[in-house]
GROMACS .gro file of C-alpha atoms in nm:
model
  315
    1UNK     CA    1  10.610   6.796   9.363
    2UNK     CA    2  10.863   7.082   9.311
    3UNK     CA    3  10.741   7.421   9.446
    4UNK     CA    4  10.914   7.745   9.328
    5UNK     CA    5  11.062   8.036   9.515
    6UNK     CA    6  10.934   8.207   9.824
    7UNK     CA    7  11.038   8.550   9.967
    8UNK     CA    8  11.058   8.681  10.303
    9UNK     CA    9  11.065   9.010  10.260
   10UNK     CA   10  11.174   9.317  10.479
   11UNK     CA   11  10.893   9.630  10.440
   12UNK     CA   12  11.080   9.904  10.634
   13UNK     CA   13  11.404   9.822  10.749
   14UNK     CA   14  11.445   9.529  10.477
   15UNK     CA   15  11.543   9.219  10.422
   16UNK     CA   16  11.429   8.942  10.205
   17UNK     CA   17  11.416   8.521  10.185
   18UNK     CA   18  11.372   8.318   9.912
   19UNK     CA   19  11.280   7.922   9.942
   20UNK     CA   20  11.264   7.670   9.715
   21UNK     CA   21  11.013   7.431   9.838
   22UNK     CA   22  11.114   7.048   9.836
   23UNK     CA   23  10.924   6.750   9.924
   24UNK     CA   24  10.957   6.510  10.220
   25UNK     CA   25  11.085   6.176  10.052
   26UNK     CA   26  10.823   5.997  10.018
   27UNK     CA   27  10.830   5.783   9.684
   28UNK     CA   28  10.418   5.653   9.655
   29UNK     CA   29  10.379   6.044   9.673
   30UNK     CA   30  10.576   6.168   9.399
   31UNK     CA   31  10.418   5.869   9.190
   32UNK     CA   32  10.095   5.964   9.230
   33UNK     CA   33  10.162   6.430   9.184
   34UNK     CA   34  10.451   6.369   8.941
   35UNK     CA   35  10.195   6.359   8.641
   36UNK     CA   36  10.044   6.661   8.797
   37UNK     CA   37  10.349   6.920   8.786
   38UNK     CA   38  10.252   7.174   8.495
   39UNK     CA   39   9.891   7.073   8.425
   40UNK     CA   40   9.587   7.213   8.526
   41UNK     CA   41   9.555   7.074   8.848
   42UNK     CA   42   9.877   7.230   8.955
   43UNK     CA   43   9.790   7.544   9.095
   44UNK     CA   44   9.476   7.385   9.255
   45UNK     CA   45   9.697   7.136   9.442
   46UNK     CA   46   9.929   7.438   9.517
   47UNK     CA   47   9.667   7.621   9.661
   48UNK     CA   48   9.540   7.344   9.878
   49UNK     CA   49   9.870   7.220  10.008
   50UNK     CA   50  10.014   7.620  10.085
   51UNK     CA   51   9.708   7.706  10.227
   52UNK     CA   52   9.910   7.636  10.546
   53UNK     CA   53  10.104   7.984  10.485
   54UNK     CA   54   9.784   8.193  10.524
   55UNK     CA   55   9.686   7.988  10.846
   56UNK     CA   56   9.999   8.054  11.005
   57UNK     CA   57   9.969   8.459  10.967
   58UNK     CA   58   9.602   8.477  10.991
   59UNK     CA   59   9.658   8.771  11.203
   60UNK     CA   60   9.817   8.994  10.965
   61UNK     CA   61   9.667   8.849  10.621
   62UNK     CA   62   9.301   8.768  10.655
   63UNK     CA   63   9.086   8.739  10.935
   64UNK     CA   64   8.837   8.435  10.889
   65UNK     CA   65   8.713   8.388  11.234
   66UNK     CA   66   8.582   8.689  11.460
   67UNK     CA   67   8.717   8.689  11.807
   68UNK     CA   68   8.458   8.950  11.870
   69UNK     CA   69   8.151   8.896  11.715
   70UNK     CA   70   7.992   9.195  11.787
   71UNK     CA   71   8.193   9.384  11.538
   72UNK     CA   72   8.121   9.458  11.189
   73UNK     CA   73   8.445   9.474  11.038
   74UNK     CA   74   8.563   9.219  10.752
   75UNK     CA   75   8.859   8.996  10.740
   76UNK     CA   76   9.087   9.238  10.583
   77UNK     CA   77   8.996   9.591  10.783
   78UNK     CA   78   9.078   9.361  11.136
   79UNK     CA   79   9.396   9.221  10.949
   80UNK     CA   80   9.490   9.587  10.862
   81UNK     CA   81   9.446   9.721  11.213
   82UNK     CA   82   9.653   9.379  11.398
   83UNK     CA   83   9.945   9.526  11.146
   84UNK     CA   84   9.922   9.854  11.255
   85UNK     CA   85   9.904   9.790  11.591
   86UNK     CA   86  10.197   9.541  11.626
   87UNK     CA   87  10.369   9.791  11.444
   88UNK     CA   88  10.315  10.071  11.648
   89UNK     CA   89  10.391   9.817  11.951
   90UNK     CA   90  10.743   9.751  11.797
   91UNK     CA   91  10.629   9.378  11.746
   92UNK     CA   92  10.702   9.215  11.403
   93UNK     CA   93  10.497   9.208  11.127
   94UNK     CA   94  10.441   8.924  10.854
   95UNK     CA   95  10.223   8.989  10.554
   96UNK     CA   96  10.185   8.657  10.287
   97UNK     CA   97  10.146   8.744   9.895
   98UNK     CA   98  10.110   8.434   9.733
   99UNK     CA   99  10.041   8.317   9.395
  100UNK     CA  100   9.965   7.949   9.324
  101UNK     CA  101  10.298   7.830   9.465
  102UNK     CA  102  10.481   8.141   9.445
  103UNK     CA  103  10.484   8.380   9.754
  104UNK     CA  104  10.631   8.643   9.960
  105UNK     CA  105  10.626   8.737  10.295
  106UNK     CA  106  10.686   9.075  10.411
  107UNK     CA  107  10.867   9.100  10.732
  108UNK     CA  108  10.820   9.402  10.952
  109UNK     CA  109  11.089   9.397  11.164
  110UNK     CA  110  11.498   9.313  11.154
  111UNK     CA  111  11.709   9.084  10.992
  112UNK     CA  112  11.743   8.864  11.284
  113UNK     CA  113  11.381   8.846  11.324
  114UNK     CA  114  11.357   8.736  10.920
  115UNK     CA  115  11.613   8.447  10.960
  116UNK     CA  116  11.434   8.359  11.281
  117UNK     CA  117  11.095   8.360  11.123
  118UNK     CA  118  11.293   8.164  10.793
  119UNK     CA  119  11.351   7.867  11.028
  120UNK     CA  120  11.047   7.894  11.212
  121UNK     CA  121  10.813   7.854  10.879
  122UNK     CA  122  11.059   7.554  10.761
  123UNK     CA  123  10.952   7.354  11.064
  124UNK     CA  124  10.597   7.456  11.051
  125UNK     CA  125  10.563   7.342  10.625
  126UNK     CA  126  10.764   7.034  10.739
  127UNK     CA  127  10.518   6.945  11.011
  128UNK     CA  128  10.194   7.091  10.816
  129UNK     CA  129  10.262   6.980  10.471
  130UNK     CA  130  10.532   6.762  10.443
  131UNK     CA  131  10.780   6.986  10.247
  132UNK     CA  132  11.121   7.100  10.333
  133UNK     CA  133  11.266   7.410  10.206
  134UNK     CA  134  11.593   7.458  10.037
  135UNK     CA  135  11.879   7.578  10.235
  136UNK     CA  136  12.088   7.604   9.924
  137UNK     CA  137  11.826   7.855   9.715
  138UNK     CA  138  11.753   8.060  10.050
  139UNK     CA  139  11.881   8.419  10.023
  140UNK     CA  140  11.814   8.770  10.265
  141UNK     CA  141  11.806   9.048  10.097
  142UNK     CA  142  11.743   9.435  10.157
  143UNK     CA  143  11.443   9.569   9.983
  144UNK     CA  144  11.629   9.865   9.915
  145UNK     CA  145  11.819   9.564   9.685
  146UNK     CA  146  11.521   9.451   9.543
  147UNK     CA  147  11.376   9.142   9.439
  148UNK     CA  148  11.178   8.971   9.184
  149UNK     CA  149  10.849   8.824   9.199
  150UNK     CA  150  10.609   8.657   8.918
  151UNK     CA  151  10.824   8.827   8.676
  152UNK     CA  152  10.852   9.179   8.827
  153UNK     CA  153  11.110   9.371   9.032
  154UNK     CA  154  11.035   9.530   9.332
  155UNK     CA  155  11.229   9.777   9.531
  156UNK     CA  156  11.279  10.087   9.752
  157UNK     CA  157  11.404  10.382   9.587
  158UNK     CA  158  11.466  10.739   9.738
  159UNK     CA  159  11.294  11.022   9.561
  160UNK     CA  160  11.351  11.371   9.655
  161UNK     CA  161  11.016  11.475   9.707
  162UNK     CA  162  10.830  11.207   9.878
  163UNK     CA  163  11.176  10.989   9.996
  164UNK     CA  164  11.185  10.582   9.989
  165UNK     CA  165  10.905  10.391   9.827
  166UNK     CA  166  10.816  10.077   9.676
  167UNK     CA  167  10.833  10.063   9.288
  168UNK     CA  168  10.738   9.788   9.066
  169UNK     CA  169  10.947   9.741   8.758
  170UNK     CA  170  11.022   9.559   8.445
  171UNK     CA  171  11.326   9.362   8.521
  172UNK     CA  172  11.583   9.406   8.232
  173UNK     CA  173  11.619   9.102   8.139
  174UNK     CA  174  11.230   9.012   8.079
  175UNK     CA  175  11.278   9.305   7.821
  176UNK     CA  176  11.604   9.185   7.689
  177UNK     CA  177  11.443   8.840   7.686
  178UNK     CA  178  11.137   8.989   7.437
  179UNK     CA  179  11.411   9.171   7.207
  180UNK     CA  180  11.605   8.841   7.158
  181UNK     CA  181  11.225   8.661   7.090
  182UNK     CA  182  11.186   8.903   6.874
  183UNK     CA  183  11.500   8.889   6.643
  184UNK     CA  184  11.452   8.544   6.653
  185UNK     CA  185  11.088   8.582   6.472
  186UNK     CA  186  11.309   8.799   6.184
  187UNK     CA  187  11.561   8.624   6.146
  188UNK     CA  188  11.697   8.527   5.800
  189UNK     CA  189  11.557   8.176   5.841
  190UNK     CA  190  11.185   8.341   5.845
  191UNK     CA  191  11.154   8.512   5.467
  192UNK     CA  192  10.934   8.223   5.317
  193UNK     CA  193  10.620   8.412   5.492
  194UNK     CA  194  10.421   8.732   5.418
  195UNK     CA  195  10.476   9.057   5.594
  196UNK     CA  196  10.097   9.027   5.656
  197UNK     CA  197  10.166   8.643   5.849
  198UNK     CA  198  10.486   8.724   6.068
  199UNK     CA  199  10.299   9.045   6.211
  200UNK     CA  200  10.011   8.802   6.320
  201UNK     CA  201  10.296   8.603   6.453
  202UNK     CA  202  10.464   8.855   6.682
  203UNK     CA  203  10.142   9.109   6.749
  204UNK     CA  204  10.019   8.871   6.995
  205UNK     CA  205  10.389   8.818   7.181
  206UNK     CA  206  10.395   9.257   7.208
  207UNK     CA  207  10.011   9.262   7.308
  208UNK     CA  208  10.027   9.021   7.586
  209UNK     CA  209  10.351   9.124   7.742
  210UNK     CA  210  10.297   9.527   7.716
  211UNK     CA  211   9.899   9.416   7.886
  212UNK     CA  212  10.104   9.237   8.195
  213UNK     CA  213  10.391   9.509   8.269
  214UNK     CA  214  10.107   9.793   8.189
  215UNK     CA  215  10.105   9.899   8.548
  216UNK     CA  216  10.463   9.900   8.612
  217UNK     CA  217  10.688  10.222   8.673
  218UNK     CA  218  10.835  10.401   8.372
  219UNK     CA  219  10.683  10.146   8.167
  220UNK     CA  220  10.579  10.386   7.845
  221UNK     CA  221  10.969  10.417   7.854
  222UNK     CA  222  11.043  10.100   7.820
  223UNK     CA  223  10.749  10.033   7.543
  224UNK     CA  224  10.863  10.330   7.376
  225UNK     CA  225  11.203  10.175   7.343
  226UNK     CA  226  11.103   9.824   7.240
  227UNK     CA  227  10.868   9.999   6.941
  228UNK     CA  228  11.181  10.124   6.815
  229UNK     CA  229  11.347   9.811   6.853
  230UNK     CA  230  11.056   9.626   6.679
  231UNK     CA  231  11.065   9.807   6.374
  232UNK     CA  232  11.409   9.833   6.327
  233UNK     CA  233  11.391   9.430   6.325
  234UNK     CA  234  11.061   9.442   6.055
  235UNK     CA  235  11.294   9.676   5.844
  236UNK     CA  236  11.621   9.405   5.828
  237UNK     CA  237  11.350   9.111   5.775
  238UNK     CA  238  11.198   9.299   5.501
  239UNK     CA  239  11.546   9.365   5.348
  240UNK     CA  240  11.634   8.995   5.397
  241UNK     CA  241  11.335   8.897   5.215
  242UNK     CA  242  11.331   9.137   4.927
  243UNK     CA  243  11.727   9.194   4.885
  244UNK     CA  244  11.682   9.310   4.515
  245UNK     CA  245  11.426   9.582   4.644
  246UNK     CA  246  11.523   9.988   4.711
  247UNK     CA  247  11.476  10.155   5.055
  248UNK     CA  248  11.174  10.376   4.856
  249UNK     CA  249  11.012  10.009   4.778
  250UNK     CA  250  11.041   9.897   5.117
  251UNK     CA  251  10.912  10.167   5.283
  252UNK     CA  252  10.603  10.146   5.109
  253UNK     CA  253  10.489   9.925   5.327
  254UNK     CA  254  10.531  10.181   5.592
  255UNK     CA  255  10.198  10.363   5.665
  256UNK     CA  256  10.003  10.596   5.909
  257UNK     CA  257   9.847  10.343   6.176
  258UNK     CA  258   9.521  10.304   6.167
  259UNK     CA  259   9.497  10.428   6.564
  260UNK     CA  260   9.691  10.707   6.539
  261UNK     CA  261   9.747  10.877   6.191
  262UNK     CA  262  10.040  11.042   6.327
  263UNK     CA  263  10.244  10.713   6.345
  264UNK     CA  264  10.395  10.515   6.107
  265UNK     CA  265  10.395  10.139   6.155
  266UNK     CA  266  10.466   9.873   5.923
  267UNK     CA  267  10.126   9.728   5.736
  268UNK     CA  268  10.004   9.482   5.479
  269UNK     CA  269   9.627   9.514   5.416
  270UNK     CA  270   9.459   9.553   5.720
  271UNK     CA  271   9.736   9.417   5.951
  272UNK     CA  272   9.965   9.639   6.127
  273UNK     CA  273  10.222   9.647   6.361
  274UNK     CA  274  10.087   9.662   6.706
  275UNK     CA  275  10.220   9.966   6.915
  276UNK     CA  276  10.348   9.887   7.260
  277UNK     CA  277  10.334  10.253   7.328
  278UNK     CA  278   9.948  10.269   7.256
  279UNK     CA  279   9.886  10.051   7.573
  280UNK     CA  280   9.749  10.298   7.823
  281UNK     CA  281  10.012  10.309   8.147
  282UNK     CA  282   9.856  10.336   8.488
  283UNK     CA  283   9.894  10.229   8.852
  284UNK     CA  284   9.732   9.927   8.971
  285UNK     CA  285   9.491  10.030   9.229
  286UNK     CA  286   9.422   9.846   9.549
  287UNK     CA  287   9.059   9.882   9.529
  288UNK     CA  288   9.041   9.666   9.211
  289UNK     CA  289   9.202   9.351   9.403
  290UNK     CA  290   8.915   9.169   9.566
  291UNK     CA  291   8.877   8.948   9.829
  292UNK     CA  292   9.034   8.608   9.762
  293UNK     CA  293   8.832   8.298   9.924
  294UNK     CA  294   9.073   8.110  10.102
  295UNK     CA  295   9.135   7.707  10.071
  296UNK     CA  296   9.193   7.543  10.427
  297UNK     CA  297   9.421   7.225  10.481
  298UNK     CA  298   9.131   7.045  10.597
  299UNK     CA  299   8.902   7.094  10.317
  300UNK     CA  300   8.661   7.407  10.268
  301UNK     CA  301   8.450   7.417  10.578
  302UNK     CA  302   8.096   7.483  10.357
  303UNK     CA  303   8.132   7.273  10.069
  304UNK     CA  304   7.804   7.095  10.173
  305UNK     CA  305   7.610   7.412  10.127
  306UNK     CA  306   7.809   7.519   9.852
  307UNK     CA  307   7.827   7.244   9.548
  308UNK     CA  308   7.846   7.488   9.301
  309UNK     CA  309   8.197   7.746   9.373
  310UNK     CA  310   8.394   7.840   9.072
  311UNK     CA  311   8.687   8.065   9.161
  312UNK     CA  312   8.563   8.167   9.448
  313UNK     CA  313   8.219   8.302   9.333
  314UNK     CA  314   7.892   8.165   9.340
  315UNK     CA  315   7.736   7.990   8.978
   0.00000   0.00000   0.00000
């Protein structure tokens, strides 16, 4: 089983890791997950098996066991005040994200402590879970550098009225990766179809990926500029399919959206281009991320009780 990158990553005075996760050879193993890789079990067996990660900084991620009982707080308010607290001690700091296989872990502290704490978590995976990391794919980086992470860039950038922050972004080449997808739909190769068909062929492709870089910084910009893009490619398929036709003919196809009368998008009956730049453009906010139910190594403590969990919730 081949696990993906993971990132160490430096909050305040920065610096990053990546891993690439490798397992222990072990060959009656690899028969029995190797049919598992890219199915549906895969995440669950990722969750189980990383599980480890959240174990190790139970401290500073999630709180499952009181060590006062008396007090009332959750998991995640007595996580949040350990951080603060080691910070303000001038101890380091390490906060897990993870996703399925793919994590990061924010490091509070200096570069030496990050390459310490690199070799530290090899030996604990090795001894926990039986996988090895990669030196070879390991990097440190500044966050002031950036990263990415499930498709996204992150990074600290100065701005002159509130100074460094974090900013998500759309990396350029997930955006130059959609153009080229995208000229590859209208390509000369493609005329045999309607205009109606190849805009139910690439509608979905803009809706999905404008819906999961929505929340990202400047990203009206960047849908904006991939609109343009879009059309411009509708406007050489149409002339590749109707050669013989004048730019007044073509155009005709060109009409006020349906959405908004004061754009133009391509049509045919009642199909239209779908506008990236008609995807509303926020900032994802921390009170719409609930609490995730963690997996343990050694099986979920409650199952007994519980026969009936689906993500996390009750049926």
């Amino acid at each position: 089983m081949t696990y993906k990158y993971v990132y160490l990553c430096h909050k305040s005075r920065g610096f990053s890791c990546s891993f690439h996760l490798l397992p222990v050879a072990n060959c009656a193993l690899k028969l029995e997950v190797i049919f598992c890789v890219q199915a549906v079990i895969s995440p669950l067996l990722s969750n189980i098996v990383l599980s480890a990660i959240e174990e190790r900084y139970e401290r500073w991620a999630y709180h499952r066991t009181k060590l006062y009982p008396h007090r009332k707080r959750d998991g995640v308010a007595a996580a949040a005040s350990a951080r603060n607290s080691d910070r303000k001690a001038g101890r380091c700091v390490f906060l897990p994200v993870r996703y399925a296989d793919d994590f990061i872990l924010l490091v509070s502290g200096t570069k030496e402590e990050a390459l310490a704490e690199k070799s530290a978590l090899a030996d604990y995976l090795r001894e926990t879970t039986g996988l090895e990391l990669s030196a070879e794919k390991t990097k440190v980086t500044a966050l002031t550098d950036g990263f990415q992470f499930l498709g996204f860039r992150f990074g600290a950038h100065w701005n002159k009225c509130y100074g460094f922050g974090t900013r998500v972004e759309v990396p350029k080449a997930k955006a130059a990766d959609l153009r080229h997808r995208v000229k590859q739909l209208t390509g000369r190769n493609t005329t045999l179809v309607s205009l109606g068909e190849k805009l139910q062929e690439i509608n979905p492709i803009l809706r999905g990926w404008a819906n999961y870089y929505r929340y990202c910084a400047y990203a009206s910009d960047e849908f904006t500029s991939l609109d343009w893009y879009i059309g411009d490619r509708i406007w050489r398929w149409l002339r590749y399919k109707r050669p013989k036709a004048s730019a007044h003919e073509i155009l005709a196809s060109r009409k006020p959206s349906q959405f908004r009368r004061t754009r133009q998008v391509w049509q045919d009956g009642s199909t239209e281009q779908f506008l990236l730049s008609r995807t509303s453009v926020c900032r994802y906010r921390l009170a719409w991320i609930g609490t995730p139910n963690f997996a343990t190594t050694s099986g979920e403590p409650d199952a007994e009780r519980k026969p009936q969990v689906r993500f996390g919730k009750r049926r």
